[in-house]
mmCIF file of C-alpha atoms in Angstrom:
data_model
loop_
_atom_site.group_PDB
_atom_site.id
_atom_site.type_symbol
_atom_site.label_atom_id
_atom_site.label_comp_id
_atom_site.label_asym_id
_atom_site.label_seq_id
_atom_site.Cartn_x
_atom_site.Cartn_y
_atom_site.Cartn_z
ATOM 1 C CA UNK M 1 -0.310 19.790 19.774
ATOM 2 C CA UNK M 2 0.690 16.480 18.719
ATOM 3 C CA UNK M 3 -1.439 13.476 20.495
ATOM 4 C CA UNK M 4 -0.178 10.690 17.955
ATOM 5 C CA UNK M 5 1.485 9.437 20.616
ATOM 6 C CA UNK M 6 -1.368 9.182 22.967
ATOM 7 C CA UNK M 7 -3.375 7.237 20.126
ATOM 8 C CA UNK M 8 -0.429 4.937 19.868
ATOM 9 C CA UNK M 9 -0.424 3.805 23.477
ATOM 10 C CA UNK M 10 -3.903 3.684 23.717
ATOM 11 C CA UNK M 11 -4.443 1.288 21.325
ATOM 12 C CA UNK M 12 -1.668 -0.732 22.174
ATOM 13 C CA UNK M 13 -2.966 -0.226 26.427
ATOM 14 C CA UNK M 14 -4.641 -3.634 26.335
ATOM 15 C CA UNK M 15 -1.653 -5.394 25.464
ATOM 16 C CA UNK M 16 1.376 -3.066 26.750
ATOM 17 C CA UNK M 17 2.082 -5.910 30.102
ATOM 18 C CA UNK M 18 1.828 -8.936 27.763
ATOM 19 C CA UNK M 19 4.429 -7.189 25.056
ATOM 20 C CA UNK M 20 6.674 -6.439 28.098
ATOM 21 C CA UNK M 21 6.354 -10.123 29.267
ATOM 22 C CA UNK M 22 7.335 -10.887 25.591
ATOM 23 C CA UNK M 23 10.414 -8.513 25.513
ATOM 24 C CA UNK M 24 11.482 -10.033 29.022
ATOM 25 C CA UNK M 25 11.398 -13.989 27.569
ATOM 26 C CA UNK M 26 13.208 -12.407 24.461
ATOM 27 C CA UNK M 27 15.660 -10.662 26.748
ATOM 28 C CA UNK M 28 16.244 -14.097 28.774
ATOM 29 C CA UNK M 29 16.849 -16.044 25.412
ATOM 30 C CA UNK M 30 18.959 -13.738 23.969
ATOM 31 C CA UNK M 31 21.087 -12.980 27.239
ATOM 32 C CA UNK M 32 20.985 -17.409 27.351
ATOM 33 C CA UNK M 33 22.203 -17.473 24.155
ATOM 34 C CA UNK M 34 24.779 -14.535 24.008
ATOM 35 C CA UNK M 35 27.499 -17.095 23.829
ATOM 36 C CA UNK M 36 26.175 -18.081 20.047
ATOM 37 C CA UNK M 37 26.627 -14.461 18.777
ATOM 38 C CA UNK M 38 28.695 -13.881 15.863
ATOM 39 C CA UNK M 39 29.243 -9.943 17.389
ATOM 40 C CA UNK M 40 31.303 -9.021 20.142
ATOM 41 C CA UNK M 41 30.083 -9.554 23.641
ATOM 42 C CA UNK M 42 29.982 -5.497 24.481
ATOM 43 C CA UNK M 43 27.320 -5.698 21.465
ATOM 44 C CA UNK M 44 25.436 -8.443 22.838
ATOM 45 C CA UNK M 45 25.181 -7.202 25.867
ATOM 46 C CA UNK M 46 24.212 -3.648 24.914
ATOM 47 C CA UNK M 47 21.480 -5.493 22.951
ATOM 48 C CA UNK M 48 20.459 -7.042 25.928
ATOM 49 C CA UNK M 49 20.209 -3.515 27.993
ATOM 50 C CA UNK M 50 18.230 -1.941 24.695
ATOM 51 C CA UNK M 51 15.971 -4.850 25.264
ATOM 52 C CA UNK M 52 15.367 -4.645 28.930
ATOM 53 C CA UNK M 53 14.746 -0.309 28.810
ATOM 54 C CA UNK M 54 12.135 -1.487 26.567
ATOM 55 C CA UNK M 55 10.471 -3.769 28.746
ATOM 56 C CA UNK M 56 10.909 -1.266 31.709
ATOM 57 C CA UNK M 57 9.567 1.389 29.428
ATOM 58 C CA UNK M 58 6.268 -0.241 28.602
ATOM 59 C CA UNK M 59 6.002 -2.055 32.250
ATOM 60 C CA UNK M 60 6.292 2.183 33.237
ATOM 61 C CA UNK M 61 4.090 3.566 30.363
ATOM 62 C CA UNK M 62 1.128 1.037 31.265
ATOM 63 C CA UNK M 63 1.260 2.161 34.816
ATOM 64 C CA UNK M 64 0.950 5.227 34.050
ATOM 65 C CA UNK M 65 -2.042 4.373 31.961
ATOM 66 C CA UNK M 66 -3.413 3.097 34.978
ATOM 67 C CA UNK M 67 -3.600 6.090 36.926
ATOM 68 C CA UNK M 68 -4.647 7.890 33.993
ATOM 69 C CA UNK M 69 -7.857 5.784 33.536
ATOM 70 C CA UNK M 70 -8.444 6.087 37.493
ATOM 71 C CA UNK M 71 -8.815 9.587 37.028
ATOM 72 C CA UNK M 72 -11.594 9.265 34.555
ATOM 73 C CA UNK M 73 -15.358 8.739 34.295
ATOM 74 C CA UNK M 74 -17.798 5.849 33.265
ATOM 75 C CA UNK M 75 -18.711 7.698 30.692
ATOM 76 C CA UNK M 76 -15.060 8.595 29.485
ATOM 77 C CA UNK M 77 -13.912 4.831 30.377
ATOM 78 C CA UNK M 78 -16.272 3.600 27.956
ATOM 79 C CA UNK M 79 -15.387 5.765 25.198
ATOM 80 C CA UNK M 80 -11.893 4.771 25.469
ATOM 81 C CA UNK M 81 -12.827 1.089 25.209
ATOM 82 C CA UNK M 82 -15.216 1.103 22.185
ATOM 83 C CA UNK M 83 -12.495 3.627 20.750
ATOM 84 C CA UNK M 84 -9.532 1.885 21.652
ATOM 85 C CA UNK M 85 -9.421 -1.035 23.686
ATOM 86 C CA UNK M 86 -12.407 -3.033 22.052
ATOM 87 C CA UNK M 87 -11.981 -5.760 24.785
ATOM 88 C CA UNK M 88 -15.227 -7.767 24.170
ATOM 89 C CA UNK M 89 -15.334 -9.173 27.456
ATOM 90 C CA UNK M 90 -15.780 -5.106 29.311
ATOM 91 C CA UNK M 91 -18.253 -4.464 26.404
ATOM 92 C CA UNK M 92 -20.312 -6.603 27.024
ATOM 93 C CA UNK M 93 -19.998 -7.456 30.901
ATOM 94 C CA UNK M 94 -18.969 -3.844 32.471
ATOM 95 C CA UNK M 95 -20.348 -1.776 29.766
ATOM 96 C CA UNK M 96 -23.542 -4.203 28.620
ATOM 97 C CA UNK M 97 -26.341 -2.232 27.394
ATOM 98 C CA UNK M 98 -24.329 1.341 27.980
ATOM 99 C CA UNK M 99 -25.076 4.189 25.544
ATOM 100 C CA UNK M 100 -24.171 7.187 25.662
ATOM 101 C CA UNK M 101 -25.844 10.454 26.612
ATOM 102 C CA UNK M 102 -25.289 12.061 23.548
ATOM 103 C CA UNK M 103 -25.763 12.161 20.008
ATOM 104 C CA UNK M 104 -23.114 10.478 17.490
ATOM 105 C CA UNK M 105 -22.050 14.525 16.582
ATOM 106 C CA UNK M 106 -21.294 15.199 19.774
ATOM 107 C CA UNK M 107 -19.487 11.568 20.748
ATOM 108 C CA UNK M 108 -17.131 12.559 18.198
ATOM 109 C CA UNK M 109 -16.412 16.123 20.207
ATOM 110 C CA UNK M 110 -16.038 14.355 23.233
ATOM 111 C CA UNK M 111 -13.456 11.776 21.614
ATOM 112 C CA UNK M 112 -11.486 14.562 20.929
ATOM 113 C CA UNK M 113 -12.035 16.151 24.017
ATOM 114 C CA UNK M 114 -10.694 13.048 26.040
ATOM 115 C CA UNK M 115 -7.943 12.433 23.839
ATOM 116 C CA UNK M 116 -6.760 15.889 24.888
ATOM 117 C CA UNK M 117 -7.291 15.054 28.732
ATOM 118 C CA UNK M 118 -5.407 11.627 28.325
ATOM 119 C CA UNK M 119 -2.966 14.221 26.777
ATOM 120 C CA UNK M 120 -2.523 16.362 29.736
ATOM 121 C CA UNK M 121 -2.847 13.570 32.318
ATOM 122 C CA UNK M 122 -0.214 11.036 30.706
ATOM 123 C CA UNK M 123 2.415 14.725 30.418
ATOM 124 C CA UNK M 124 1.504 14.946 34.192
ATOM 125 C CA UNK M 125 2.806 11.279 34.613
ATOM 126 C CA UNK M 126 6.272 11.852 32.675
ATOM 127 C CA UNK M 127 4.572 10.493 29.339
ATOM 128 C CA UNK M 128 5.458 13.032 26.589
ATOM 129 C CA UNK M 129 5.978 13.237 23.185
ATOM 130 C CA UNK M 130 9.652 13.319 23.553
ATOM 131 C CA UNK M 131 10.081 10.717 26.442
ATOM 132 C CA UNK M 132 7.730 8.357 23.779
ATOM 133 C CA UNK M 133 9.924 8.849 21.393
ATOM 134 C CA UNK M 134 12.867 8.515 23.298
ATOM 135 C CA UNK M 135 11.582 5.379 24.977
ATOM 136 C CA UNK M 136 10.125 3.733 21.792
ATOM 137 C CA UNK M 137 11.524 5.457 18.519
ATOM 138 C CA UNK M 138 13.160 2.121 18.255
ATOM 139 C CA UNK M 139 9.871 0.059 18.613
ATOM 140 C CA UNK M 140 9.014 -1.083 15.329
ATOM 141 C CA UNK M 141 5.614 -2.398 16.840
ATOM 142 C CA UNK M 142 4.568 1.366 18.146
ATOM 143 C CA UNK M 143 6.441 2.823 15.304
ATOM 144 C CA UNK M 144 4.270 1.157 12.563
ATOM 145 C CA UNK M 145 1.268 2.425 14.551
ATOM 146 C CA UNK M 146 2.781 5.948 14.784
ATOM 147 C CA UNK M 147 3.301 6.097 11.064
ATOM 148 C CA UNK M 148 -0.617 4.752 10.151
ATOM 149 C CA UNK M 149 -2.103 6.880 12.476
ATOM 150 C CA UNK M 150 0.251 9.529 10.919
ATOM 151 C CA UNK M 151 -0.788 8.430 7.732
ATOM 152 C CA UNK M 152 -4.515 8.411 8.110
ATOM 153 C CA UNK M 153 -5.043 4.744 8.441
ATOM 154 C CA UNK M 154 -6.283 4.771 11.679
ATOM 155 C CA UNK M 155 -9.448 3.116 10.627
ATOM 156 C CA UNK M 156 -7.222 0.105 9.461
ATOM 157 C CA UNK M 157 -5.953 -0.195 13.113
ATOM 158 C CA UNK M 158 -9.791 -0.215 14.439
ATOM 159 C CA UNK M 159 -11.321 -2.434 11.717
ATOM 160 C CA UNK M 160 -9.892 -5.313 12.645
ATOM 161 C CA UNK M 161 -10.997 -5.213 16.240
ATOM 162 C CA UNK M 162 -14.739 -6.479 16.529
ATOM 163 C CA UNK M 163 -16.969 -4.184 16.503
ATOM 164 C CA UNK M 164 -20.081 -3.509 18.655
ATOM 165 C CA UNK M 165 -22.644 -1.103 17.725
ATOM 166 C CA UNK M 166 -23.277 1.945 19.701
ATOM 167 C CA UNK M 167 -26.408 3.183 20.421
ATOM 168 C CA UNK M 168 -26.874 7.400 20.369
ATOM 169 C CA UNK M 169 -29.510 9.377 21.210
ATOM 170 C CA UNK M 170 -31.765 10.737 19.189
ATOM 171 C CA UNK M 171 -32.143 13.732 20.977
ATOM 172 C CA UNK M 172 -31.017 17.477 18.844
ATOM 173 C CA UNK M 173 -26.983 17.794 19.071
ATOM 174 C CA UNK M 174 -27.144 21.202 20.038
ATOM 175 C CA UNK M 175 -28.588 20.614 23.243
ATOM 176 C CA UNK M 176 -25.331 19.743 24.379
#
């Protein structure tokens, strides 16, 4: 099972309503502008309705985010933002002084584990690999990520988001 996808709008959650806001401005200029453009107007304008399925399409995707993360824990909602999200401002208000119950081994088996869930719960909410696809294959912003993630270069994507250390517990891994 493919969840390349699911990394792809993770990492891009934080920001998914301010890149619609910019597709929407970019929409407006563009539709302001039409009567500059060198192409016919039945190009323009189908430009223009690419544009504005895009900005639905991410205004849809990050509500369905939403729900998603309402179904989850503390514990999962943290590992999702020190993954993913690294908004500094959760980390260290919401999440100050958090660790969690586990050891590093078995933080890594739970990553995957949640990635999975996300999985299943953003399918339940319409969000598959196909409708992605469909929706974004276009997006050169989400297709960039696609292809590093694909690529192995996900610790490129993570790197340059401050990080914060994470504190494990000692305690044996197979107690878990």
């Amino acid at each position: 099972m493919n969840v390349m996808f699911v990394k792809v709008l993770l990492y891009a959650y934080p920001k998914l309503r301010a890149i619609a806001r910019s597709v929407s401005a970019a929409v407006e200029n563009q539709a302001v502008l039409s009567f500059r453009s060198k192409e016919s107007a039945l190009v323009t304008a189908e430009k223009i309705v690419k544009e504005m399925m895009l900005q639905c399409n991410l205004e849809h995707v990050a509500e369905a985010l939403d729900r998603v993360l309402e179904r989850l824990s503390e514990e999962e909602l943290f590992f999702l933002e020190y993954k993913y999200f690294r908004r500094n401002s959760l980390l260290k208000g919401k999440f100050s002084g958090y660790a969690p119950k586990c050891c590093e081994r078995s933080y890594y088996r739970k990553q995957g584990v949640l990635l999975q869930k996300v999985h299943f719960l953003s399918a339940a909410q319409g969000w598959t690999e196909d409708r992605f696809f469909e929706a974004f294959g276009e997006f050169s912003y989400f297709m960039k990520l696609y292809r590093a993630l694909q690529n192995g270069k996900e610790q490129a994507i993570s790197v340059r988001r401050k990080k914060s250390g994470i504190g494990f517990q000692k305690s044996a891994c197979s107690s878990e």
